PDB file of C-alpha atoms in Angstrom:
ATOM      1  CA  MET A 121     118.798 114.083  93.802  1.00 65.00           C
ATOM      2  CA  SER A 122     118.009 117.742  94.181  1.00 86.00           C
ATOM      3  CA  THR A 123     120.202 120.183  96.051  1.00 88.00           C
ATOM      4  CA  PHE A 124     117.488 120.815  98.621  1.00 89.00           C
ATOM      5  CA  PHE A 125     117.136 117.161  99.631  1.00 90.00           C
ATOM      6  CA  LEU A 126     120.888 116.618  99.645  1.00 90.00           C
ATOM      7  CA  THR A 127     121.233 119.579 101.985  1.00 93.00           C
ATOM      8  CA  LEU A 128     118.475 118.355 104.300  1.00 92.00           C
ATOM      9  CA  ALA A 129     119.921 114.845 104.436  1.00 92.00           C
ATOM     10  CA  SER A 130     123.426 116.074 105.160  1.00 93.00           C
ATOM     11  CA  ILE A 131     122.248 118.483 107.868  1.00 93.00           C
ATOM     12  CA  ALA A 132     120.126 115.717 109.430  1.00 91.00           C
ATOM     13  CA  LEU A 133     123.122 113.362 109.564  1.00 91.00           C
ATOM     14  CA  THR A 134     125.256 116.091 111.106  1.00 91.00           C
ATOM     15  CA  ALA A 135     122.507 116.918 113.613  1.00 90.00           C
ATOM     16  CA  ALA A 136     122.242 113.258 114.626  1.00 87.00           C
ATOM     17  CA  GLY A 137     125.975 113.148 115.316  1.00 86.00           C
ATOM     18  CA  ALA A 138     125.839 116.412 117.261  1.00 86.00           C
ATOM     19  CA  ALA A 139     122.899 115.155 119.338  1.00 84.00           C
ATOM     20  CA  TYR A 140     124.747 111.945 120.164  1.00 82.00           C
ATOM     21  CA  LEU A 141     127.873 113.816 121.217  1.00 81.00           C
ATOM     22  CA  THR A 142     125.814 116.306 123.228  1.00 81.00           C
ATOM     23  CA  ALA A 143     123.962 113.551 125.067  1.00 77.00           C
ATOM     24  CA  HIS A 144     127.197 111.775 126.015  1.00 74.00           C
ATOM     25  CA  ASP A 145     129.415 114.756 126.793  1.00 74.00           C
ATOM     26  CA  ALA A 146     130.764 114.313 130.346  1.00 69.00           C
ATOM     27  CA  LYS A 147     131.365 118.034 130.918  1.00 72.00           C
ATOM     28  CA  ARG A 148     127.826 118.907 129.841  1.00 72.00           C
ATOM     29  CA  ARG A 149     126.370 116.192 132.033  1.00 73.00           C
ATOM     30  CA  ARG A 150     128.298 117.537 135.035  1.00 71.00           C
ATOM     31  CA  ALA A 151     127.189 121.113 134.285  1.00 72.00           C
ATOM     32  CA  PHE A 152     123.535 120.073 134.327  1.00 73.00           C
ATOM     33  CA  ARG A 153     124.103 117.827 137.373  1.00 74.00           C
ATOM     34  CA  LEU A 154     123.120 114.664 135.557  1.00 73.00           C
ATOM     35  CA  SER A 155     124.437 111.184 136.242  1.00 73.00           C
ATOM     36  CA  GLU A 156     127.669 110.259 134.550  1.00 71.00           C
ATOM     37  CA  GLY A 157     125.985 108.045 132.027  1.00 67.00           C
ATOM     38  CA  PRO A 158     127.775 105.866 129.516  1.00 65.00           C
ATOM     39  CA  ALA A 159     130.829 107.167 127.742  1.00 63.00           C
ATOM     40  CA  PRO A 160     130.408 107.436 123.998  1.00 61.00           C
ATOM     41  CA  ARG A 161     131.676 104.199 122.528  1.00 69.00           C
ATOM     42  CA  ARG A 162     131.820 105.369 118.955  1.00 73.00           C
ATOM     43  CA  LYS A 163     133.264 108.831 119.318  1.00 77.00           C
ATOM     44  CA  ALA A 164     135.406 108.631 116.165  1.00 81.00           C
ATOM     45  CA  LEU A 165     132.457 107.340 114.133  1.00 81.00           C
ATOM     46  CA  THR A 166     130.305 110.171 115.459  1.00 81.00           C
ATOM     47  CA  TRP A 167     132.884 112.819 114.564  1.00 84.00           C
ATOM     48  CA  THR A 168     133.063 111.252 111.123  1.00 84.00           C
ATOM     49  CA  ALA A 169     129.273 111.501 110.844  1.00 81.00           C
ATOM     50  CA  LEU A 170     129.559 115.186 111.648  1.00 88.00           C
ATOM     51  CA  TYR A 171     131.927 115.990 108.797  1.00 91.00           C
ATOM     52  CA  LEU A 172     131.312 113.228 106.263  1.00 92.00           C
ATOM     53  CA  PRO A 173     128.269 114.925 104.663  1.00 92.00           C
ATOM     54  CA  GLY A 174     130.376 117.971 103.802  1.00 93.00           C
ATOM     55  CA  VAL A 175     133.072 115.846 102.223  1.00 94.00           C
ATOM     56  CA  ALA A 176     130.457 113.841 100.323  1.00 93.00           C
ATOM     57  CA  LEU A 177     128.868 117.017  98.974  1.00 93.00           C
ATOM     58  CA  LEU A 178     132.263 118.231  97.785  1.00 93.00           C
ATOM     59  CA  ILE A 179     132.968 114.903  96.071  1.00 93.00           C
ATOM     60  CA  LEU A 180     129.533 115.006  94.413  1.00 91.00           C
ATOM     61  CA  ASP A 181     130.338 118.529  93.199  1.00 91.00           C
ATOM     62  CA  GLN A 182     127.256 119.942  94.917  1.00 92.00           C
ATOM     63  CA  TRP A 183     128.640 123.353  95.815  1.00 92.00           C
ATOM     64  CA  ALA A 184     125.313 124.953  96.638  1.00 93.00           C
ATOM     65  CA  ALA A 185     124.376 122.093  98.959  1.00 93.00           C
ATOM     66  CA  PHE A 186     127.822 122.246 100.556  1.00 94.00           C
ATOM     67  CA  LEU A 187     127.498 125.948 101.287  1.00 94.00           C
ATOM     68  CA  MET A 188     124.024 125.470 102.765  1.00 94.00           C
ATOM     69  CA  TRP A 189     125.342 122.576 104.874  1.00 94.00           C
ATOM     70  CA  LEU A 190     128.266 124.741 105.941  1.00 94.00           C
ATOM     71  CA  GLY A 191     125.807 127.333 107.236  1.00 94.00           C
ATOM     72  CA  GLY A 192     123.109 124.980 108.524  1.00 93.00           C
ATOM     73  CA  ALA A 193     125.213 122.397 110.347  1.00 92.00           C
ATOM     74  CA  PRO A 194     126.771 124.822 112.866  1.00 92.00           C
ATOM     75  CA  LEU A 195     123.387 126.453 113.415  1.00 94.00           C
ATOM     76  CA  ILE A 196     121.681 123.123 114.148  1.00 91.00           C
ATOM     77  CA  GLY A 197     124.651 121.984 116.255  1.00 88.00           C
ATOM     78  CA  TRP A 198     124.515 125.188 118.278  1.00 91.00           C
ATOM     79  CA  ALA A 199     120.753 124.809 118.792  1.00 90.00           C
ATOM     80  CA  ILE A 200     121.238 121.230 120.006  1.00 86.00           C
ATOM     81  CA  ALA A 201     124.062 122.198 122.362  1.00 84.00           C
ATOM     82  CA  VAL A 202     122.165 125.156 123.859  1.00 86.00           C
ATOM     83  CA  THR A 203     118.968 123.212 124.542  1.00 83.00           C
ATOM     84  CA  PRO A 204     118.867 122.013 128.169  1.00 83.00           C
ATOM     85  CA  PRO A 205     118.427 118.294 128.855  1.00 79.00           C
ATOM     86  CA  GLU A 206     115.001 118.871 130.467  1.00 79.00           C
ATOM     87  CA  THR A 207     113.662 119.921 127.083  1.00 80.00           C
ATOM     88  CA  TYR A 208     114.827 116.648 125.544  1.00 75.00           C
ATOM     89  CA  ALA A 209     113.130 114.745 128.377  1.00 74.00           C
ATOM     90  CA  ARG A 210     109.864 116.598 127.687  1.00 81.00           C
ATOM     91  CA  LEU A 211     110.172 115.932 123.942  1.00 77.00           C
ATOM     92  CA  ARG A 212     110.776 112.256 124.656  1.00 74.00           C
ATOM     93  CA  GLN A 213     107.599 112.108 126.781  1.00 80.00           C
ATOM     94  CA  ILE A 214     105.586 113.854 124.069  1.00 79.00           C
ATOM     95  CA  ALA A 215     106.921 111.447 121.449  1.00 74.00           C
ATOM     96  CA  GLN A 216     105.914 108.485 123.588  1.00 75.00           C
ATOM     97  CA  LYS A 217     102.384 109.891 123.879  1.00 77.00           C
ATOM     98  CA  VAL A 218     102.141 110.685 120.174  1.00 71.00           C
ATOM     99  CA  THR A 219     103.318 107.290 118.920  1.00 69.00           C
ATOM    100  CA  PRO A 220     100.178 105.365 119.955  1.00 69.00           C
ATOM    101  CA  ARG A 221      98.014 108.176 118.542  1.00 64.00           C
ATOM    102  CA  ARG A 222      99.907 108.000 115.301  1.00 61.00           C
ATOM    103  CA  ARG A 223      99.206 104.285 115.142  1.00 65.00           C
ATOM    104  CA  GLN A 224      95.517 104.937 115.843  1.00 68.00           C
ATOM    105  CA  ILE A 225      95.391 107.582 113.125  1.00 68.00           C
ATOM    106  CA  GLY A 226      97.120 105.187 110.742  1.00 66.00           C
ATOM    107  CA  ASP A 227      94.590 102.471 111.553  1.00 70.00           C
ATOM    108  CA  ARG A 228      91.713 104.888 111.000  1.00 70.00           C
ATOM    109  CA  LEU A 229      93.208 106.065 107.720  1.00 65.00           C
ATOM    110  CA  ASN A 230      93.592 102.473 106.522  1.00 66.00           C
ATOM    111  CA  ALA A 231      89.964 101.792 107.445  1.00 69.00           C
ATOM    112  CA  VAL A 232      88.769 104.842 105.527  1.00 67.00           C
ATOM    113  CA  LEU A 233      90.865 103.972 102.479  1.00 61.00           C
ATOM    114  CA  SER A 234      89.643 100.391 102.456  1.00 66.00           C
ATOM    115  CA  ALA A 235      86.062 101.664 102.740  1.00 65.00           C
ATOM    116  CA  LEU A 236      86.591 104.066  99.833  1.00 63.00           C
ATOM    117  CA  GLY A 237      88.255 101.436  97.674  1.00 61.00           C
ATOM    118  CA  PRO A 238      85.091  99.914  96.155  1.00 57.00           C
ATOM    119  CA  GLN A 239      83.612 103.373  95.530  1.00 56.00           C
ATOM    120  CA  LYS A 240      86.686 104.425  93.612  1.00 57.00           C
ATOM    121  CA  LEU A 241      86.515 101.238  91.564  1.00 51.00           C
ATOM    122  CA  SER A 242      82.824 101.786  90.811  1.00 59.00           C
ATOM    123  CA  ALA A 243      83.564 105.377  89.737  1.00 58.00           C
ATOM    124  CA  VAL A 244      86.197 104.132  87.309  1.00 55.00           C
ATOM    125  CA  ALA A 245      83.820 101.447  86.066  1.00 62.00           C
ATOM    126  CA  SER A 246      81.233 104.098  85.177  1.00 69.00           C
ATOM    127  CA  TYR A 247      83.720 105.677  82.745  1.00 72.00           C
ATOM    128  CA  ARG A 248      84.527 102.419  80.958  1.00 75.00           C
ATOM    129  CA  PRO A 249      81.798 102.732  78.256  1.00 81.00           C
ATOM    130  CA  ARG A 250      82.970 106.259  77.426  1.00 82.00           C
ATOM    131  CA  ILE A 251      86.567 105.076  77.244  1.00 80.00           C
ATOM    132  CA  ALA A 252      85.530 102.225  74.928  1.00 83.00           C
ATOM    133  CA  ASP A 253      83.703 104.698  72.639  1.00 88.00           C
ATOM    134  CA  LEU A 254      86.752 106.953  72.482  1.00 89.00           C
ATOM    135  CA  GLU A 255      89.055 104.030  71.726  1.00 88.00           C
ATOM    136  CA  ALA A 256      86.727 102.921  68.899  1.00 91.00           C
ATOM    137  CA  ARG A 257      86.748 106.455  67.445  1.00 92.00           C
ATOM    138  CA  ILE A 258      90.555 106.553  67.613  1.00 92.00           C
ATOM    139  CA  ALA A 259      90.737 103.192  65.818  1.00 91.00           C
ATOM    140  CA  ALA A 260      88.424 104.486  63.058  1.00 93.00           C
ATOM    141  CA  LEU A 261      90.533 107.625  62.603  1.00 93.00           C
ATOM    142  CA  GLU A 262      93.718 105.542  62.456  1.00 91.00           C
ATOM    143  CA  GLU A 263      92.123 103.383  59.728  1.00 91.00           C
ATOM    144  CA  GLN A 264      91.211 106.488  57.710  1.00 91.00           C
ATOM    145  CA  LEU A 265      94.753 107.806  58.066  1.00 90.00           C
ATOM    146  CA  ALA A 266      96.213 104.457  56.995  1.00 88.00           C
ATOM    147  CA  ALA A 267      93.920 104.390  53.922  1.00 88.00           C
ATOM    148  CA  LYS A 268      95.046 107.881  52.884  1.00 87.00           C
ATOM    149  CA  ALA A 269      98.682 106.918  53.356  1.00 84.00           C
ATOM    150  CA  LYS A 270      98.101 103.788  51.240  1.00 83.00           C
ATOM    151  CA  ASP A 271      96.513 105.895  48.476  1.00 81.00           C
ATOM    152  CA  ALA A 272      99.487 108.252  48.549  1.00 78.00           C
ATOM    153  CA  ARG A 273     101.915 105.372  48.143  1.00 76.00           C
ATOM    154  CA  LYS A 274     100.001 103.997  45.126  1.00 75.00           C
ATOM    155  CA  GLY A 275     100.670 107.145  43.176  1.00 66.00           C
ATOM    156  CA  ARG A 276      97.679 109.184  43.996  1.00 56.00           C
ATOM    157  CA  ASN A 277      99.576 111.856  45.839  1.00 53.00           C
ATOM    158  CA  ASP A 278      96.552 114.106  45.868  1.00 53.00           C
ATOM    159  CA  ALA A 279      95.358 112.446  49.089  1.00 50.00           C
ATOM    160  CA  PHE A 280      97.557 114.733  51.201  1.00 53.00           C
ATOM    161  CA  ALA A 281      97.947 117.580  48.719  1.00 55.00           C
ATOM    162  CA  PRO A 282      96.219 120.860  49.456  1.00 56.00           C
ATOM    163  CA  ALA A 283      93.318 121.811  47.244  1.00 54.00           C
ATOM    164  CA  GLU A 284      94.317 123.885  44.201  1.00 56.00           C
ATOM    165  CA  PRO A 285      92.757 127.266  43.645  1.00 54.00           C
ATOM    166  CA  GLU A 286      89.931 127.676  41.152  1.00 58.00           C
ATOM    167  CA  THR A 287      92.083 129.570  38.647  1.00 56.00           C
ATOM    168  CA  GLY A 288      93.292 127.679  35.673  1.00 55.00           C
ATOM    169  CA  ASN A 289      96.773 129.224  35.557  1.00 54.00           C
ATOM    170  CA  LYS A 290      99.146 127.267  37.809  1.00 53.00           C
ATOM    171  CA  ALA A 291     101.907 129.857  37.453  1.00 52.00           C
ATOM    172  CA  GLU A 292      99.729 132.513  39.090  1.00 53.00           C
ATOM    173  CA  SER A 293      98.814 130.250  41.970  1.00 49.00           C
ATOM    174  CA  ILE A 294     102.492 129.509  42.708  1.00 55.00           C
ATOM    175  CA  LEU A 295     103.434 133.200  42.858  1.00 50.00           C
TER     176      LEU A 295
END
């Protein structure tokens, strides 16, 4: 896996843990005058999720990814902590509106792809005679090559030898 994707995955896992802790922090909820809400049940697991990617990157000997995670994780955590809860509520509403649209777009895309399927197959079918001609030509060339190799093995080594110059003196042609 590349360093870039390892870094993104580790920062995403850290961001998920930070978002969970931010959403369930009692002091933050009081500061924004929100209801008490449920206490985080898996606080130790969440703290582990925050730091586990860094440890994993060190174990995997991915120093570049570790350094990027070390810079990116606090930045993302800070951005999550600074964002007011109203923004998350608006994002949640937008996501709920987008989800049905995404399904509609997916359905439309599937319809278009299924409609294009036969056309793609017919386009490939139009190239089949050309492909057959090329395969026949390759087979003929392979036969010619095999015949020359067979001649060379029988003792007629001149099949692969370069043509000799017109001069009669072989010593001059070598030099």
